């Protein structure tokens, strides 16, 4: 039986105009590049090179703006999914957690950025922001899970009598 989801937070870049612009640009650049290569009989010139690198930049921007972190607090543990880097949920069962508490953090200083990180401070799942749930597992491993809704997360953890 699957554990009940008590809290779910989806963090993503709210960059819909950027994503739409990139998708349209990618389509236009692919067509234009194809036409240029047809006209130039497959010999890439300066214009084809410029269009190719513009296409690469648009693809990279589209990739990075597609990142999304899903956090679920379930009756049996906390689960994190960081798309597109991690297409599955990673779970930490409450039985494996020694201590947990909400805390402020500095992603750039403590974890050298955002994303899924492993460093001297332990594991971190950070999309943006500066507040997260710090877990210390029974084996001493530290895991930080960033949130934009710390009050709601804290209320759910209190209802489970974990805080």
XYZ file of N, CA and C in Angstrom:
489
model
N 0.835 -1.188 0.000
C 0.000 0.000 0.000
C 0.880 1.251 0.000
N 0.581 2.166 -0.907
C 1.368 3.385 -1.030
C 0.999 4.359 0.087
N 2.019 5.005 0.645
C 1.799 5.961 1.727
C 1.041 7.185 1.208
N 0.218 7.757 2.070
C -0.594 8.926 1.716
C 0.280 10.178 1.621
N 0.044 10.980 0.568
C 0.758 12.239 0.390
C 0.029 13.302 1.210
N 0.746 13.897 2.186
C 0.171 14.908 3.067
C 0.525 16.333 2.634
N 1.612 16.455 1.885
C 2.100 17.769 1.460
C 2.845 17.574 0.147
N 2.596 18.447 -0.813
C 3.346 18.402 -2.064
C 3.672 19.825 -2.484
N 4.913 20.025 -2.857
C 5.355 21.329 -3.348
C 6.093 21.117 -4.658
N 5.729 21.919 -5.650
C 6.400 21.870 -6.941
C 7.083 23.218 -7.147
N 8.407 23.181 -7.234
C 9.181 24.400 -7.476
C 9.707 24.346 -8.901
N 9.462 25.396 -9.645
C 9.980 25.453 -11.011
C 10.268 26.906 -11.357
N 11.073 27.077 -12.388
C 11.326 28.422 -12.870
C 10.062 28.897 -13.566
N 9.549 30.023 -13.146
C 8.347 30.566 -13.767
C 8.774 31.393 -14.977
N 9.299 30.713 -15.966
C 9.867 31.367 -17.140
C 9.122 30.934 -18.398
N 7.808 30.881 -18.341
C 7.020 30.446 -19.498
C 7.320 31.272 -20.739
N 7.423 32.628 -20.640
C 7.753 33.393 -21.844
C 9.124 33.023 -22.414
N 10.101 32.761 -21.538
C 11.434 32.380 -21.994
C 11.375 31.020 -22.681
N 10.648 30.074 -22.068
C 10.527 28.745 -22.657
C 9.822 28.805 -24.007
N 8.758 29.594 -24.095
C 8.038 29.734 -25.364
C 8.948 30.361 -26.415
N 9.668 31.410 -26.050
C 10.599 32.057 -26.974
C 11.644 31.051 -27.468
N 12.187 30.235 -26.550
C 13.206 29.256 -26.934
C 12.632 28.208 -27.884
N 11.424 27.721 -27.599
C 10.811 26.709 -28.471
C 10.580 27.264 -29.873
N 10.058 28.473 -29.955
C 9.831 29.098 -31.259
C 11.165 29.343 -31.961
N 12.144 29.850 -31.214
C 13.468 30.124 -31.790
C 14.126 28.846 -32.295
N 14.014 27.775 -31.529
C 14.607 26.501 -31.948
C 13.980 26.056 -33.265
N 12.657 26.141 -33.359
C 11.979 25.759 -34.600
C 12.423 26.609 -35.778
N 12.453 27.918 -35.583
C 12.857 28.838 -36.659
C 14.309 28.588 -37.050
N 15.181 28.427 -36.061
C 16.609 28.225 -36.351
C 16.863 26.908 -37.082
N 16.134 25.853 -36.713
C 16.307 24.563 -37.397
C 15.902 24.693 -38.864
N 14.749 25.318 -39.110
C 14.288 25.511 -40.495
C 15.276 26.392 -41.262
N 15.679 27.518 -40.667
C 16.610 28.437 -41.330
C 17.947 27.761 -41.613
N 18.431 26.988 -40.645
C 19.702 26.284 -40.831
C 19.588 25.279 -41.972
N 18.463 24.575 -42.024
C 18.233 23.620 -43.120
C 18.218 24.309 -44.470
N 17.525 25.441 -44.550
C 17.460 26.199 -45.812
C 18.839 26.704 -46.204
N 19.583 27.251 -45.245
C 20.932 27.761 -45.522
C 21.832 26.642 -46.036
N 21.756 25.469 -45.398
C 22.595 24.344 -45.830
C 22.185 23.846 -47.213
N 20.877 23.881 -47.519
C 20.422 23.498 -48.857
C 20.944 24.473 -49.902
N 20.825 25.768 -49.620
C 21.301 26.797 -50.555
C 22.812 26.688 -50.752
N 23.532 26.438 -49.656
C 25.000 26.350 -49.716
C 25.486 24.950 -50.085
N 24.543 24.063 -50.493
C 24.866 22.691 -50.913
C 25.650 21.930 -49.837
N 25.231 22.099 -48.578
C 25.817 21.352 -47.468
C 27.125 21.898 -46.935
N 27.631 22.941 -47.512
C 28.879 23.549 -47.044
C 28.549 24.650 -46.044
N 28.780 24.417 -44.751
C 28.426 25.442 -43.760
C 29.325 26.669 -43.855
N 28.708 27.815 -44.040
C 29.443 29.072 -44.084
C 29.282 29.803 -42.761
N 29.610 31.069 -42.755
C 29.541 31.886 -41.544
C 28.110 31.982 -41.019
N 27.155 32.214 -41.904
C 25.758 32.345 -41.478
C 25.253 31.046 -40.852
N 25.596 29.911 -41.459
C 25.188 28.609 -40.907
C 25.811 28.390 -39.528
N 27.059 28.808 -39.373
C 27.752 28.656 -38.083
C 27.079 29.515 -37.010
N 26.728 30.737 -37.360
C 26.054 31.632 -36.412
C 24.696 31.036 -36.004
N 23.928 30.550 -36.991
C 22.622 29.943 -36.685
C 22.783 28.687 -35.837
N 23.829 27.900 -36.129
C 24.068 26.681 -35.350
C 24.322 27.014 -33.881
N 25.188 28.007 -33.612
C 25.501 28.361 -32.222
C 24.314 29.029 -31.536
N 23.510 29.773 -32.252
C 22.285 30.338 -31.683
C 21.329 29.212 -31.292
N 21.266 28.187 -32.128
C 20.428 27.014 -31.831
C 20.913 26.320 -30.556
N 22.210 26.133 -30.425
C 22.777 25.491 -29.225
C 22.452 26.308 -27.977
N 22.610 27.615 -28.038
C 22.303 28.481 -26.890
C 20.830 28.356 -26.510
N 19.934 28.359 -27.488
C 18.492 28.225 -27.202
C 18.176 26.881 -26.561
N 18.817 25.822 -27.018
C 18.595 24.491 -26.441
C 19.072 24.464 -24.987
N 20.223 25.054 -24.705
C 20.750 25.089 -23.327
C 19.821 25.891 -22.418
N 19.364 27.041 -22.868
C 18.444 27.860 -22.065
C 17.141 27.104 -21.819
N 16.607 26.461 -22.864
C 15.368 25.685 -22.714
C 15.554 24.550 -21.708
N 16.714 23.896 -21.744
C 16.997 22.801 -20.808
C 17.007 23.304 -19.366
N 17.744 24.379 -19.109
C 17.866 24.860 -17.737
C 16.575 25.471 -17.199
N 15.746 26.044 -18.049
C 14.475 26.599 -17.565
C 13.409 25.520 -17.392
N 13.715 24.283 -17.777
C 12.746 23.197 -17.609
C 12.891 22.487 -16.259
N 13.888 22.856 -15.450
C 14.110 22.186 -14.169
C 12.912 22.367 -13.247
N 12.571 21.300 -12.533
C 11.434 21.321 -11.623
C 11.729 20.371 -10.460
N 11.475 20.839 -9.235
C 11.675 20.002 -8.057
C 10.328 19.740 -7.389
N 10.037 18.469 -7.184
C 8.796 18.065 -6.523
C 9.170 17.456 -5.177
N 8.585 17.993 -4.109
C 8.802 17.476 -2.756
C 7.468 16.973 -2.227
N 7.476 15.755 -1.711
C 6.264 15.192 -1.104
C 6.579 14.722 0.307
N 5.729 15.127 1.236
C 5.787 14.546 2.570
C 4.660 13.524 2.610
N 5.049 12.288 2.858
C 4.081 11.191 2.940
C 4.078 10.672 4.374
N 3.136 9.835 4.657
C 3.038 9.305 6.019
C 4.275 8.505 6.417
N 4.998 7.935 5.442
C 6.159 7.106 5.776
C 7.506 7.801 5.590
N 7.534 9.016 4.980
C 8.803 9.702 4.767
C 8.664 10.917 3.868
N 9.803 11.461 3.477
C 9.825 12.617 2.572
C 10.499 12.180 1.277
N 9.935 12.627 0.150
C 10.376 12.195 -1.164
C 10.660 13.410 -2.038
N 11.739 13.321 -2.830
C 12.142 14.422 -3.696
C 12.365 13.893 -5.105
N 11.902 14.670 -6.078
C 12.094 14.360 -7.494
C 12.588 15.640 -8.153
N 13.747 15.592 -8.807
C 14.324 16.792 -9.422
C 14.449 16.554 -10.929
N 13.429 16.991 -11.645
C 13.378 16.783 -13.097
C 14.151 17.871 -13.822
N 14.776 17.633 -14.928
C 14.939 16.373 -15.647
C 16.164 15.572 -15.199
N 16.876 16.054 -14.183
C 18.096 15.374 -13.741
C 17.824 14.043 -13.055
N 16.713 13.946 -12.366
C 16.398 12.762 -11.572
C 14.935 12.405 -11.845
N 14.676 11.493 -12.766
C 13.300 11.205 -13.156
C 12.542 10.298 -12.178
N 13.086 10.007 -11.040
C 12.446 9.168 -10.043
C 12.476 9.892 -8.695
N 11.665 9.421 -7.764
C 11.666 9.986 -6.418
C 12.746 9.331 -5.575
N 13.474 10.156 -4.832
C 14.387 9.668 -3.800
C 13.658 9.861 -2.481
N 13.603 8.820 -1.680
C 12.856 8.904 -0.436
C 13.724 8.719 0.792
N 13.335 9.412 1.848
C 13.969 9.268 3.162
C 12.864 8.899 4.134
N 12.885 7.670 4.622
C 11.851 7.183 5.532
C 12.045 7.787 6.913
N 10.913 8.064 7.588
C 10.992 8.680 8.918
C 11.783 7.810 9.885
N 11.725 6.473 9.726
C 12.480 5.573 10.617
C 13.990 5.752 10.476
N 14.427 6.270 9.310
C 15.859 6.456 9.058
C 16.349 7.847 9.450
N 15.447 8.710 9.939
C 15.796 10.086 10.278
C 15.988 10.206 11.788
N 17.171 10.660 12.180
C 17.479 10.851 13.597
C 16.942 12.206 14.071
N 17.198 13.266 13.273
C 16.822 14.634 13.636
C 16.347 15.353 12.390
N 15.382 16.264 12.571
C 14.990 17.139 11.475
C 14.548 18.474 12.039
N 14.827 19.545 11.262
C 14.453 20.895 11.679
C 14.496 21.810 10.463
N 13.743 22.898 10.550
C 13.743 23.905 9.493
C 14.925 24.842 9.740
N 15.569 25.294 8.645
C 16.683 26.216 8.801
C 16.856 27.084 7.559
N 17.530 28.226 7.764
C 17.923 29.104 6.673
C 19.266 28.599 6.134
N 19.502 28.828 4.858
C 20.777 28.442 4.268
C 21.150 29.442 3.175
N 22.408 29.402 2.791
C 22.920 30.209 1.692
C 23.427 29.224 0.636
N 22.622 29.004 -0.387
C 22.938 27.982 -1.395
C 24.282 28.226 -2.069
N 24.557 29.476 -2.406
C 25.808 29.787 -3.107
C 27.021 29.529 -2.222
N 26.924 29.880 -0.948
C 28.073 29.750 -0.046
C 28.209 28.334 0.507
N 27.097 27.762 0.950
C 27.156 26.455 1.606
C 27.227 25.286 0.630
N 26.574 25.420 -0.516
C 26.472 24.294 -1.448
C 27.006 24.611 -2.843
N 27.556 25.790 -3.020
C 28.110 26.225 -4.298
C 27.069 26.196 -5.413
N 25.837 26.560 -5.066
C 24.810 26.680 -6.097
C 23.562 25.879 -5.804
N 22.769 25.736 -6.846
C 21.465 25.109 -6.727
C 21.480 23.789 -7.479
N 20.490 22.958 -7.221
C 20.388 21.660 -7.880
C 20.506 20.549 -6.855
N 20.953 19.400 -7.313
C 21.232 18.270 -6.427
C 22.722 18.348 -6.130
N 23.061 18.530 -4.873
C 24.456 18.775 -4.499
C 24.917 17.781 -3.441
N 26.188 17.438 -3.503
C 26.835 16.669 -2.450
C 28.132 17.379 -2.124
N 28.269 17.778 -0.879
C 29.465 18.507 -0.478
C 29.736 18.318 0.992
N 30.591 19.166 1.551
C 30.947 19.057 2.966
C 29.738 19.184 3.893
N 28.698 19.886 3.437
C 27.491 20.067 4.254
C 26.509 18.903 4.068
N 26.847 17.912 3.241
C 25.968 16.778 2.979
C 25.227 16.950 1.657
N 24.144 16.202 1.515
C 23.316 16.271 0.316
C 22.400 17.479 0.397
N 22.101 18.071 -0.750
C 21.154 19.173 -0.800
C 20.327 19.063 -2.076
N 19.039 19.300 -1.931
C 18.112 19.403 -3.059
C 17.568 20.828 -2.983
N 18.108 21.710 -3.826
C 17.764 23.128 -3.736
C 17.396 23.625 -5.126
N 16.197 24.188 -5.238
C 15.796 24.780 -6.515
C 16.011 26.289 -6.489
N 15.614 26.902 -5.417
C 15.833 28.339 -5.201
C 15.423 28.639 -3.768
N 15.609 29.859 -3.342
C 15.200 30.236 -1.993
C 16.303 30.096 -0.975
N 15.928 30.240 0.308
C 16.924 30.205 1.382
C 16.436 29.489 2.634
N 15.347 28.728 2.532
C 14.814 27.997 3.689
C 14.615 26.541 3.299
N 14.944 25.656 4.229
C 14.797 24.239 3.922
C 14.635 23.389 5.160
N 14.326 22.130 4.904
C 14.212 21.133 5.954
C 15.534 20.381 6.024
N 16.191 20.455 7.171
C 17.463 19.758 7.375
C 17.166 18.406 8.017
N 17.621 17.351 7.384
C 17.511 15.997 7.939
C 18.901 15.538 8.355
N 18.980 14.856 9.469
C 20.196 14.141 9.843
C 19.768 12.692 10.016
N 20.292 11.850 9.151
C 19.894 10.450 9.149
C 20.610 9.674 10.255
N 20.112 8.478 10.533
C 20.690 7.647 11.592
C 22.174 7.352 11.361
N 22.596 7.299 10.081
C 24.008 7.020 9.782
C 24.869 8.290 9.771
N 24.276 9.447 10.138
C 25.007 10.706 10.201
C 24.949 11.543 8.929
N 24.404 10.990 7.869
C 24.279 11.727 6.612
C 23.351 12.915 6.785
N 23.754 14.070 6.232
C 22.922 15.268 6.286
C 22.267 15.479 4.924
N 20.986 15.842 4.945
C 20.233 16.110 3.721
C 19.431 17.383 3.937
N 19.590 18.347 3.037
C 18.818 19.582 3.086
C 17.855 19.585 1.904
N 16.586 19.898 2.179
C 15.555 19.956 1.139
C 14.962 21.357 1.161
N 15.220 22.114 0.101
C 14.729 23.485 0.017
C 13.223 23.542 -0.156
N 12.611 24.614 0.379
C 11.174 24.811 0.249
C 10.838 26.294 0.151
N 9.764 26.583 -0.552
C 9.226 27.946 -0.601
C 8.037 28.077 0.334
N 7.623 26.952 0.926
C 6.460 26.940 1.817
C 6.835 26.335 3.171
N 7.783 26.968 3.888
C 8.265 26.388 5.143
C 7.188 26.274 6.212
N 6.278 27.235 6.293
C 5.239 27.180 7.327
C 4.310 25.996 7.115
N 3.903 25.762 5.872
C 3.025 24.624 5.577
C 3.744 23.302 5.815
N 5.023 23.238 5.403
C 5.801 22.022 5.611
C 5.947 21.734 7.105
N 6.240 22.781 7.855
C 6.411 22.640 9.302
C 5.113 22.174 9.970
N 3.972 22.706 9.521
C 2.677 22.307 10.082
C 2.406 20.823 9.845
N 2.729 20.331 8.660
C 2.524 18.908 8.355
C 3.442 18.052 9.223
N 4.693 18.479 9.394
C 5.641 17.728 10.220
C 5.186 17.720 11.681
N 4.599 18.834 12.145
C 4.052 18.867 13.516
C 2.882 17.898 13.637
N 2.033 17.837 12.597
C 0.880 16.929 12.658
C 1.330 15.468 12.711
N 2.516 15.185 12.142
C 3.069 13.832 12.211
C 3.884 13.614 13.490
N 3.963 14.660 14.324
C 4.721 14.651 15.572
C 6.207 14.381 15.352
N 6.722 14.983 14.267
C 8.141 14.843 13.951
C 8.944 16.058 14.383
N 8.263 17.187 14.589
C 8.929 18.419 15.063
C 8.436 18.754 16.455
